[in-house]
Coordinates of C-alpha atoms in Angstrom, one line a residue:
X1 CA 0.0 0.2 0.1
X2 CA 1.5 3.3 -0.9
X3 CA 1.8 6.3 1.4
X4 CA -1.1 8.6 -0.7
X5 CA -3.4 5.4 -0.9
X6 CA -2.8 5.2 3.1
X7 CA -3.4 8.9 3.5
X8 CA -6.4 8.8 1.5
X9 CA -7.8 5.8 3.7
X10 CA -6.8 7.8 7.1
X11 CA -8.8 10.9 5.9
X12 CA -11.9 8.5 4.7
X13 CA -11.8 6.7 7.9
X14 CA -11.7 10.3 9.9
X15 CA -14.4 11.8 7.9
X16 CA -16.6 8.8 8.5
X17 CA -15.9 8.5 11.6
X18 CA -17.4 11.8 12.9
X19 CA -20.8 10.4 12.0
X20 CA -20.3 6.6 12.5
X21 CA -17.6 5.9 14.9
X22 CA -17.8 2.3 14.9
X23 CA -16.4 2.3 11.3
X24 CA -12.9 2.4 12.9
X25 CA -12.7 -0.8 14.3
X26 CA -14.1 -2.5 11.0
X27 CA -11.6 -5.3 9.4
X28 CA -11.0 -5.0 5.8
X29 CA -13.8 -6.8 3.8
X30 CA -16.7 -6.4 6.6
X31 CA -19.6 -4.5 6.6
X32 CA -22.0 -3.1 9.3
X33 CA -25.0 -1.1 9.9
X34 CA -24.8 2.4 10.6
X35 CA -26.7 5.8 10.9
X36 CA -25.0 8.7 9.1
X37 CA -27.0 11.9 9.4
X38 CA -29.6 9.8 10.9
X39 CA -30.2 7.7 7.7
X40 CA -29.8 3.9 7.9
X41 CA -26.4 2.9 5.9
X42 CA -25.1 -0.4 5.2
X43 CA -21.0 0.6 5.2
X44 CA -18.4 -2.0 3.8
X45 CA -14.8 -1.5 4.5
X46 CA -13.7 -2.2 1.1
X47 CA -13.1 -0.7 -2.4
X48 CA -14.2 -1.2 -6.0
X49 CA -11.0 -2.4 -7.1
X50 CA -10.0 -3.8 -3.5
X51 CA -8.2 -0.9 -2.3
X52 CA -8.9 -0.1 1.4
X53 CA -11.8 2.5 1.6
X54 CA -15.5 2.4 2.0
X55 CA -18.8 1.9 0.4
X56 CA -21.9 3.4 1.9
X57 CA -25.1 2.3 0.8
X58 CA -28.6 3.8 1.9
X59 CA -32.1 4.3 0.5
X60 CA -31.9 6.1 -2.7
X61 CA -33.9 8.9 -1.6
X62 CA -31.5 9.7 1.0
X63 CA -28.4 9.5 -0.8
X64 CA -28.2 13.0 -1.7
X65 CA -28.4 14.2 1.9
X66 CA -25.6 11.8 3.4
X67 CA -23.4 12.7 0.4
X68 CA -23.8 16.5 1.0
X69 CA -23.2 15.8 4.7
X70 CA -20.1 14.2 3.9
X71 CA -18.8 16.6 1.0
X72 CA -19.1 19.1 3.3
X73 CA -16.1 18.2 5.3
X74 CA -13.0 20.1 4.2
X75 CA -11.1 17.2 4.7
X76 CA -13.1 15.1 1.8
X77 CA -11.8 15.3 -1.5
X78 CA -14.3 16.8 -3.8
X79 CA -13.1 14.1 -6.6
X80 CA -14.7 11.4 -4.3
X81 CA -16.9 9.6 -6.6
X82 CA -20.9 9.7 -5.9
X83 CA -22.7 7.0 -7.8

């Protein structure tokens, strides 16, 4: 794992933990139920290509609110993918 990738993961974890502190203890390739901004979410510690990171699933009607909440944090790279 490169230092740059490690730094990105660390920023992701710190930002997400402000809203769901339990993510800090997740082993890689696990999932848990969490609330982010009052929205029920399924958080996985994984990445689309296997890199260390998080994926967050929720009801589609709540996605914009959760994305806005997380993207409002200055530590979040505005290049984050929202799908």
